[in-house]
Short mmCIF file of C-alpha atoms and ligand atoms in Angstrom, two decimals:
data_model
loop_
_atom_site.label_atom_id
_atom_site.label_comp_id
_atom_site.label_asym_id
_atom_site.label_seq_id
_atom_site.Cartn_x
_atom_site.Cartn_y
_atom_site.Cartn_z
CA UNK A 1 0.61 18.66 -32.36
CA UNK A 2 -1.36 17.03 -35.13
CA UNK A 3 -4.03 19.36 -36.49
CA UNK A 4 -7.59 17.90 -36.76
CA UNK A 5 -7.44 18.32 -40.62
CA UNK A 6 -4.14 16.28 -40.64
CA UNK A 7 -5.78 13.54 -38.66
CA UNK A 8 -8.83 13.54 -40.88
CA UNK A 9 -6.68 13.17 -44.00
CA UNK A 10 -4.58 10.53 -42.27
CA UNK A 11 -7.89 8.34 -41.50
CA UNK A 12 -9.16 9.01 -44.93
CA UNK A 13 -5.93 7.85 -46.65
CA UNK A 14 -5.97 4.92 -44.33
CA UNK A 15 -9.34 4.00 -45.23
CA UNK A 16 -8.52 4.44 -49.06
CA UNK A 17 -5.49 2.18 -48.63
CA UNK A 18 -7.50 -0.42 -46.60
CA UNK A 19 -10.12 -0.51 -49.34
CA UNK A 20 -7.70 -1.43 -52.12
CA UNK A 21 -7.90 -5.08 -53.05
CA UNK A 22 -11.19 -5.70 -51.46
CA UNK A 23 -13.30 -8.06 -53.27
CA UNK A 24 -16.62 -6.90 -52.34
CA UNK A 25 -18.10 -3.33 -52.48
CA UNK A 26 -19.82 -1.95 -50.41
CA UNK A 27 -17.68 -3.18 -47.53
CA UNK A 28 -19.63 -5.80 -45.55
CA UNK A 29 -20.94 -5.34 -41.85
CA UNK A 30 -18.60 -6.61 -39.41
CA UNK A 31 -18.79 -6.72 -35.56
CA UNK A 32 -15.76 -6.82 -33.52
CA UNK A 33 -15.67 -7.40 -29.92
CA UNK A 34 -12.78 -6.43 -27.50
CA UNK A 35 -12.93 -8.17 -24.14
CA UNK A 36 -10.92 -6.38 -21.63
CA UNK A 37 -11.43 -3.02 -23.41
CA UNK A 38 -10.63 -0.75 -20.53
CA UNK A 39 -7.25 -2.16 -20.06
CA UNK A 40 -3.75 -1.14 -21.11
CA UNK A 41 -3.95 -3.11 -24.32
CA UNK A 42 -7.69 -2.85 -24.52
CA UNK A 43 -7.94 0.93 -24.80
CA UNK A 44 -5.38 1.73 -27.57
CA UNK A 45 -6.62 -1.50 -29.34
CA UNK A 46 -10.36 -0.23 -29.17
CA UNK A 47 -8.98 3.04 -30.84
CA UNK A 48 -7.05 1.24 -33.60
CA UNK A 49 -10.17 -0.93 -34.28
CA UNK A 50 -12.34 2.27 -34.40
CA UNK A 51 -10.00 3.63 -37.06
CA UNK A 52 -10.42 0.31 -39.20
CA UNK A 53 -12.86 0.99 -41.97
CA UNK A 54 -13.81 -2.70 -42.25
CA UNK A 55 -15.53 -2.60 -38.82
CA UNK A 56 -19.17 -1.47 -38.65
CA UNK A 57 -19.80 -2.25 -35.10
CA UNK A 58 -17.31 -2.05 -32.27
CA UNK A 59 -18.37 -3.75 -28.93
CA UNK A 60 -16.15 -2.86 -25.95
CA UNK A 61 -16.51 -5.12 -22.90
CA UNK A 62 -14.79 -5.04 -19.51
CA UNK A 63 -15.67 -5.81 -15.98
CA UNK A 64 -15.29 -2.00 -15.08
CA UNK A 65 -14.49 1.26 -17.00
CA UNK A 66 -15.99 0.56 -20.39
CA UNK A 67 -18.66 3.27 -20.32
CA UNK A 68 -15.79 6.04 -20.40
CA UNK A 69 -13.76 4.19 -23.03
CA UNK A 70 -16.64 3.69 -25.32
CA UNK A 71 -17.87 7.26 -24.94
CA UNK A 72 -14.45 8.66 -25.67
CA UNK A 73 -13.87 6.22 -28.60
CA UNK A 74 -17.50 6.82 -30.14
CA UNK A 75 -16.66 10.34 -30.92
CA UNK A 76 -14.18 9.55 -33.51
CA UNK A 77 -15.91 10.17 -36.87
CA UNK A 78 -15.16 6.88 -38.51
CA UNK A 79 -17.69 4.08 -39.84
CA UNK A 80 -18.33 1.89 -36.74
CA UNK A 81 -20.90 2.32 -34.07
CA UNK A 82 -19.36 1.97 -30.68
CA UNK A 83 -21.20 0.44 -27.72
CA UNK A 84 -19.68 -0.15 -24.36
CA UNK A 85 -20.81 -3.01 -22.00
CA UNK A 86 -19.73 -3.43 -18.32
CA UNK A 87 -20.19 -6.38 -16.00
CA UNK A 88 -20.95 -9.98 -16.70
CA UNK A 89 -24.68 -9.41 -17.04
CA UNK A 90 -23.88 -7.51 -20.21
CA UNK A 91 -21.33 -9.86 -21.71
CA UNK A 92 -23.88 -11.88 -23.73
CA UNK A 93 -25.21 -8.55 -25.53
CA UNK A 94 -21.54 -7.48 -26.05
CA UNK A 95 -20.95 -10.78 -27.98
CA UNK A 96 -24.11 -11.32 -29.82
CA UNK A 97 -23.41 -11.28 -33.56
CA UNK A 98 -19.58 -10.99 -33.31
CA UNK A 99 -17.48 -11.73 -36.32
CA UNK A 100 -14.26 -11.31 -34.40
CA UNK A 101 -13.72 -11.35 -30.57
CA UNK A 102 -10.30 -10.09 -29.44
CA UNK A 103 -9.21 -11.09 -25.90
CA UNK A 104 -6.77 -8.94 -23.97
CA UNK A 105 -8.52 -9.60 -20.68
CA UNK A 106 -6.38 -10.46 -17.69
CA UNK A 107 -3.61 -9.53 -15.58
CA UNK A 108 -0.10 -8.60 -17.01
CA UNK A 109 3.32 -9.51 -15.48
CA UNK A 110 5.47 -7.71 -13.23
CA UNK A 111 9.13 -7.90 -13.07
CA UNK A 112 10.58 -11.33 -11.99
CA UNK A 113 7.43 -13.14 -13.26
CA UNK A 114 7.10 -15.52 -16.15
CA UNK A 115 4.01 -15.61 -18.38
CA UNK A 116 3.13 -18.80 -16.76
CA UNK A 117 2.90 -17.15 -13.33
CA UNK A 118 -0.28 -15.53 -14.80
CA UNK A 119 -1.94 -18.88 -15.25
CA UNK A 120 -3.78 -19.09 -11.92
CA UNK A 121 -5.72 -15.83 -12.58
CA UNK A 122 -5.88 -15.72 -16.33
CA UNK A 123 -6.83 -19.33 -17.10
CA UNK A 124 -10.01 -18.73 -15.17
CA UNK A 125 -10.95 -15.48 -16.87
CA UNK A 126 -10.32 -16.99 -20.42
CA UNK A 127 -12.30 -19.99 -19.56
CA UNK A 128 -15.35 -17.76 -18.42
CA UNK A 129 -15.08 -15.70 -21.41
CA UNK A 130 -14.84 -18.58 -23.76
CA UNK A 131 -17.88 -20.32 -22.31
CA UNK A 132 -19.69 -16.95 -23.21
CA UNK A 133 -18.49 -16.99 -26.70
CA UNK A 134 -19.66 -20.48 -27.25
CA UNK A 135 -22.99 -19.51 -26.14
CA UNK A 136 -23.31 -16.05 -27.77
CA UNK A 137 -21.24 -16.10 -30.89
CA UNK A 138 -19.91 -19.63 -31.58
CA UNK A 139 -19.00 -18.80 -35.00
CA UNK A 140 -16.71 -15.84 -34.41
CA UNK A 141 -12.94 -15.86 -35.05
CA UNK A 142 -11.23 -15.61 -31.57
CA UNK A 143 -7.96 -13.70 -31.28
CA UNK A 144 -6.40 -14.54 -27.99
CA UNK A 145 -4.04 -12.07 -26.62
CA UNK A 146 -4.32 -13.11 -22.83
CA UNK A 147 -1.13 -14.70 -21.41
CA UNK A 148 0.04 -17.35 -21.04
CA UNK A 149 -1.06 -17.76 -24.77
CA UNK A 150 0.67 -21.08 -24.82
CA UNK A 151 -1.97 -22.34 -22.31
CA UNK A 152 -4.89 -19.97 -22.88
CA UNK A 153 -5.44 -21.12 -26.50
CA UNK A 154 -5.56 -24.87 -25.58
CA UNK A 155 -7.97 -23.72 -22.68
CA UNK A 156 -10.25 -22.02 -25.30
CA UNK A 157 -10.24 -25.15 -27.45
CA UNK A 158 -11.21 -27.42 -24.68
CA UNK A 159 -14.04 -24.96 -23.55
CA UNK A 160 -15.42 -24.79 -27.26
CA UNK A 161 -15.02 -28.68 -27.53
CA UNK A 162 -17.15 -29.12 -24.37
CA UNK A 163 -19.75 -26.67 -25.65
CA UNK A 164 -19.70 -28.58 -29.15
CA UNK A 165 -18.68 -25.55 -30.90
CA UNK A 166 -15.10 -26.03 -31.55
CA UNK A 167 -13.79 -25.29 -34.99
CA UNK A 168 -9.91 -25.16 -34.89
CA UNK A 169 -9.80 -22.70 -37.91
CA UNK A 170 -11.53 -20.02 -35.91
CA UNK A 171 -9.15 -20.01 -32.78
CA UNK A 172 -5.90 -17.99 -33.04
CA UNK A 173 -3.22 -17.14 -30.39
CA UNK A 174 -2.01 -13.67 -31.17
CA UNK A 175 1.82 -13.88 -31.76
CA UNK A 176 2.00 -10.98 -34.09
CA UNK A 177 3.95 -8.86 -31.42
CA UNK A 178 6.85 -11.32 -31.74
CA UNK A 179 6.83 -10.73 -35.58
CA UNK A 180 6.72 -7.11 -35.03
CA UNK A 181 9.64 -7.02 -32.62
CA UNK A 182 11.63 -9.54 -34.84
CA UNK A 183 11.15 -7.23 -37.82
CA UNK A 184 12.14 -4.17 -35.94
CA UNK A 185 15.33 -5.71 -34.31
CA UNK A 186 16.23 -7.29 -37.65
CA UNK A 187 15.92 -4.10 -39.64
CA UNK A 188 18.13 -2.28 -37.17
CA UNK A 189 21.00 -4.74 -37.61
CA UNK A 190 20.70 -5.64 -41.30
CA UNK A 191 20.37 -1.89 -41.98
CA UNK A 192 17.36 -2.53 -44.32
CA UNK A 193 14.19 -0.57 -44.55
CA UNK A 194 12.03 -1.92 -41.72
CA UNK A 195 8.85 -1.51 -43.78
CA UNK A 196 10.23 -4.07 -46.32
CA UNK A 197 11.21 -6.74 -43.69
CA UNK A 198 9.46 -10.02 -43.10
CA UNK A 199 10.59 -12.49 -40.41
CA UNK A 200 8.43 -15.56 -39.68
CA UNK A 201 8.26 -16.38 -35.91
CA UNK A 202 7.23 -19.90 -34.91
CA UNK A 203 6.76 -22.10 -31.81
CA UNK A 204 4.80 -20.32 -29.13
CA UNK A 205 4.64 -17.10 -27.13
CA UNK A 206 6.86 -17.20 -24.01
CA UNK A 207 10.73 -17.32 -23.69
CA UNK A 208 12.45 -19.95 -25.65
CA UNK A 209 9.33 -21.01 -27.31
CA UNK A 210 9.41 -17.93 -29.36
CA UNK A 211 11.43 -18.93 -32.32
CA UNK A 212 12.17 -16.24 -34.91
CA UNK A 213 13.59 -17.70 -38.11
CA UNK A 214 16.21 -15.10 -39.13
CA UNK A 215 17.65 -17.38 -41.53
CA UNK A 216 14.41 -16.85 -43.57
CA UNK A 217 14.22 -13.12 -43.24
CA UNK A 218 13.76 -10.90 -45.98
CA UNK A 219 15.47 -8.74 -47.41
CA UNK A 220 18.24 -11.18 -46.85
CA UNK A 221 21.25 -9.83 -45.06
CA UNK A 222 24.62 -11.78 -44.25
CA UNK A 223 24.41 -11.57 -40.66
CA UNK A 224 26.90 -13.67 -38.57
CA UNK A 225 25.90 -16.50 -36.25
CA UNK A 226 26.59 -14.29 -33.08
CA UNK A 227 24.36 -11.50 -34.35
CA UNK A 228 21.54 -13.88 -35.27
CA UNK A 229 21.92 -15.55 -31.70
CA UNK A 230 21.58 -12.03 -30.07
CA UNK A 231 18.48 -11.07 -32.32
CA UNK A 232 16.91 -14.24 -31.34
CA UNK A 233 17.57 -13.77 -27.54
CA UNK A 234 16.22 -10.10 -27.94
CA UNK A 235 13.03 -11.24 -29.64
CA UNK A 236 12.50 -13.97 -27.01
CA UNK A 237 13.08 -11.36 -24.23
CA UNK A 238 11.06 -8.62 -25.91
CA UNK A 239 8.19 -8.85 -23.47
CA UNK A 240 10.55 -9.03 -20.34
CA UNK A 241 12.54 -5.89 -21.74
CA UNK A 242 9.15 -3.95 -21.56
CA UNK A 243 7.99 -5.42 -18.17
CA UNK A 244 11.45 -4.36 -16.62
CA UNK A 245 11.14 -0.87 -18.22
CA UNK A 246 7.67 -0.45 -16.78
CA UNK A 247 8.97 -1.48 -13.39
CA UNK A 248 5.86 -3.01 -11.95
CA UNK A 249 3.31 -0.99 -14.02
CA UNK A 250 2.42 -3.87 -16.38
CA UNK A 251 3.73 -5.22 -19.80
CA UNK A 252 3.73 -4.19 -23.50
CA UNK A 253 0.33 -2.32 -24.19
CA UNK A 254 0.94 0.08 -27.09
CA UNK A 255 2.99 -2.21 -29.40
CA UNK A 256 0.66 -5.06 -28.34
CA UNK A 257 -2.33 -3.03 -29.50
CA UNK A 258 -0.63 -2.21 -32.68
CA UNK A 259 0.10 -6.03 -33.27
CA UNK A 260 -3.58 -7.01 -32.21
CA UNK A 261 -5.03 -4.48 -34.62
CA UNK A 262 -2.75 -5.87 -37.58
CA UNK A 263 -3.76 -9.36 -36.76
CA UNK A 264 -7.53 -8.39 -36.36
CA UNK A 265 -7.31 -6.51 -39.71
CA UNK A 266 -5.78 -9.49 -41.37
CA UNK A 267 -8.77 -11.53 -40.18
CA UNK A 268 -11.18 -8.94 -41.30
CA UNK A 269 -9.75 -8.85 -44.85
CA UNK A 270 -9.86 -12.57 -45.20
CA UNK A 271 -13.44 -12.81 -43.90
CA UNK A 272 -14.31 -10.25 -46.59
CA UNK A 273 -12.77 -12.58 -49.34
CA UNK A 274 -9.31 -11.01 -49.68
CA UNK A 275 -7.17 -13.78 -50.87
CA UNK A 276 -3.62 -15.03 -49.71
CA UNK A 277 -3.64 -13.17 -46.33
CA UNK A 278 -0.73 -14.82 -44.38
CA UNK A 279 0.07 -14.15 -40.74
CA UNK A 280 1.93 -16.06 -38.02
CA UNK A 281 -0.36 -17.40 -35.45
CA UNK A 282 -0.46 -19.99 -32.60
CA UNK A 283 -3.11 -22.45 -33.73
CA UNK A 284 -3.98 -26.16 -33.66
CA UNK A 285 -1.35 -27.67 -35.81
CA UNK A 286 0.24 -30.70 -37.36
CA UNK A 287 3.39 -28.99 -38.42
CA UNK A 288 5.22 -30.70 -35.48
CA UNK A 289 4.33 -33.35 -33.06
CA UNK A 290 2.94 -30.62 -30.82
CA UNK A 291 -0.93 -30.20 -30.95
CA UNK A 292 -0.57 -26.33 -30.99
CA UNK A 293 2.13 -24.47 -32.66
CA UNK A 294 2.60 -21.13 -33.99
CA UNK A 295 3.63 -20.75 -37.79
CA UNK A 296 2.52 -18.80 -40.75
CA UNK A 297 -1.17 -19.60 -41.57
CA UNK A 298 -3.15 -18.69 -44.69
CA UNK A 299 -6.47 -17.04 -43.67
CA UNK A 300 -9.70 -17.51 -45.49
CA UNK A 301 -13.40 -16.76 -45.33
CA UNK A 302 -14.11 -19.14 -42.34
CA UNK A 303 -10.83 -18.81 -40.36
CA UNK A 304 -7.43 -20.35 -41.35
CA UNK A 305 -7.67 -22.27 -44.51
CA UNK A 306 -3.95 -23.70 -44.21
CA UNK A 307 -1.25 -24.03 -41.60
CA UNK A 308 1.93 -23.48 -43.64
CA UNK A 309 5.05 -25.50 -43.01
CA UNK A 310 8.30 -24.32 -41.50
CA UNK A 311 10.37 -24.12 -44.70
CA UNK A 312 14.04 -25.02 -44.48
CA UNK A 313 15.49 -24.55 -40.97
CA UNK A 314 19.03 -23.58 -40.28
CA UNK A 315 20.95 -25.71 -37.75
CA UNK A 316 20.40 -22.95 -35.18
CA UNK A 317 16.62 -23.07 -36.02
CA UNK A 318 16.46 -26.82 -35.77
CA UNK A 319 18.25 -26.66 -32.46
CA UNK A 320 15.77 -23.88 -31.13
CA UNK A 321 12.93 -26.04 -32.30
CA UNK A 322 13.94 -29.10 -30.35
CA UNK A 323 14.62 -26.82 -27.18
CA UNK A 324 11.31 -25.54 -27.16
CA UNK A 325 9.27 -28.57 -27.43
CA UNK A 326 9.29 -29.71 -23.78
CA UNK A 327 8.17 -26.25 -22.45
CA UNK A 328 5.44 -25.82 -25.03
CA UNK A 329 4.14 -29.36 -24.60
CA UNK A 330 3.73 -28.89 -20.93
CA UNK A 331 2.08 -25.51 -21.18
CA UNK A 332 -0.31 -27.12 -23.56
CA UNK A 333 -1.04 -29.96 -21.31
CA UNK A 334 -1.54 -27.61 -18.34
CA UNK A 335 -4.18 -25.57 -20.23
CA UNK A 336 -6.02 -28.75 -21.26
CA UNK A 337 -5.81 -30.20 -17.74
CA UNK A 338 -7.31 -26.98 -16.13
CA UNK A 339 -10.10 -26.72 -18.89
CA UNK A 340 -11.31 -30.13 -17.96
CA UNK A 341 -11.20 -29.82 -14.17
N1 NAD B 401 -0.09 -12.05 -26.74
C1 NAD B 401 0.79 -11.12 -26.44
O1 NAD B 401 1.58 -10.83 -27.21
C2 NAD B 401 0.61 -10.17 -25.36
C3 NAD B 401 1.19 -8.81 -25.23
C4 NAD B 401 1.01 -8.05 -24.18
C5 NAD B 401 0.12 -8.40 -23.26
N2 NAD B 401 -0.50 -9.61 -23.31
C6 NAD B 401 -1.27 -9.95 -22.18
O2 NAD B 401 -2.42 -9.31 -22.17
C7 NAD B 401 -3.23 -9.33 -20.97
C8 NAD B 401 -3.75 -7.86 -20.67
O3 NAD B 401 -2.52 -7.02 -20.56
P1 NAD B 401 -3.03 -5.53 -20.20
O4 NAD B 401 -1.65 -4.78 -20.21
O5 NAD B 401 -4.02 -4.98 -20.99
O6 NAD B 401 -3.51 -5.59 -18.73
P2 NAD B 401 -4.48 -4.63 -17.94
O7 NAD B 401 -4.51 -5.00 -16.46
O8 NAD B 401 -4.04 -3.17 -18.21
O9 NAD B 401 -5.92 -4.82 -18.63
C9 NAD B 401 -6.63 -5.99 -18.64
C10 NAD B 401 -8.13 -5.76 -18.57
O10 NAD B 401 -8.68 -7.06 -18.47
C11 NAD B 401 -9.89 -6.61 -17.69
N3 NAD B 401 -10.50 -7.84 -17.05
C12 NAD B 401 -10.13 -8.71 -16.00
N4 NAD B 401 -10.99 -9.75 -15.91
C13 NAD B 401 -11.90 -9.57 -16.93
C14 NAD B 401 -12.98 -10.35 -17.31
N5 NAD B 401 -13.36 -11.45 -16.76
N6 NAD B 401 -13.66 -9.93 -18.35
C15 NAD B 401 -13.40 -8.80 -19.18
N7 NAD B 401 -12.31 -8.12 -18.87
C16 NAD B 401 -11.58 -8.57 -17.72
C17 NAD B 401 -9.39 -5.75 -16.47
O11 NAD B 401 -10.53 -5.17 -16.03
C18 NAD B 401 -8.61 -4.74 -17.42
O12 NAD B 401 -9.20 -3.78 -17.94
C19 NAD B 401 -2.26 -9.87 -19.98
O13 NAD B 401 -2.54 -11.21 -19.74
C20 NAD B 401 -0.86 -9.82 -20.76
O14 NAD B 401 0.04 -10.65 -20.29
C21 NAD B 401 -0.30 -10.58 -24.34
O1 LMR B 402 5.81 -10.15 -21.77
C1 LMR B 402 4.69 -10.04 -21.27
O2 LMR B 402 4.27 -10.55 -20.26
C2 LMR B 402 3.51 -9.57 -22.29
C3 LMR B 402 3.66 -10.10 -23.75
O3 LMR B 402 3.46 -11.29 -23.83
C4 LMR B 402 4.73 -9.50 -24.48
O4 LMR B 402 5.36 -10.32 -25.19
O5 LMR B 402 5.12 -8.36 -24.41
#
């Protein structure tokens, strides 16, 4: 068991590391909101955001269960003040003044379901939450986790357009878990230290729309085609692997909380002026002929500054790109149509 003194020194080490490279001192005030904070992702993500020294105010919202989560998290002796909000009548207060809103609200998959099977429930949840964001914190960066991400991000864009608050640079689909998985699986096969690995993952966040570019992975390793094919399939099926292992009790929560915390931290750093923060994310894009697409994006003080191109693709990568376009396009259209009904 970890002793309290060890945990304190880990948190302090973490905060020292995080402060390195920050352009401003003292660290600016930043409010982060988690919508769906009492859920399987929401709880560990709230914990990780409480450990982030860049957060000064942590607002935890859910339709139920937030007072308990907020009470527990609030006892942790780190910088941020924590407030829990429960029920729609408190949503406005939860959102007011937000710099970043992270959305893991909605139902998860059960075995046999695709992410698109969640559309009927989650599309409405996301639409409602985004309407409130447009009203109460129109300038916040939105980190969309709720599935199907390929459709929920276009839904959010349409809601913001209708409200007259849309700024494409502030809307992000969180695909970091695909990158986290690709890095882990690659390191295992390439026999390289996982902490040094980078793998861009492009496309979208469902099945074949998840396209890891192992030909661009670093450190480079001479993996044969069969191995790259197997790694690609495992990354694309990573979510399903967890859904099946959980056997009806939901989908990835802990690794998603980790991935969500990494992405939110990148947003916080760039808001605070740290240059050249680059992460993969599903955003409005002109990198392909699809209106939304995940690729590396350079973050800045006002959201993403630049959507980076795909680099040189292998034949396998090119084929994967062609194969994903139909599915991704129809998921985008489905989201846009729903938002405009
Ligand atoms: N982007 C990704 O890589 C990724 C990874 C894992 C899971 N997910 C998705 O994240 C979502 C959440 O997964 P989970 O495992 O945390 O599910 P969960 O059921 O454990 O938690 C969801 C939470 O959302 C809350 N909620 C429902 N309606 C709400 C509303 N209108 N406002 C606020 N909160 C509301 C619920 O009360 C619950 O606490 C799912 O859609 C899942 O598919 C995405
Ligand atoms: O697979 C899921 O349904 C959840 C999530 O999208 C994941 O990739 O783990």
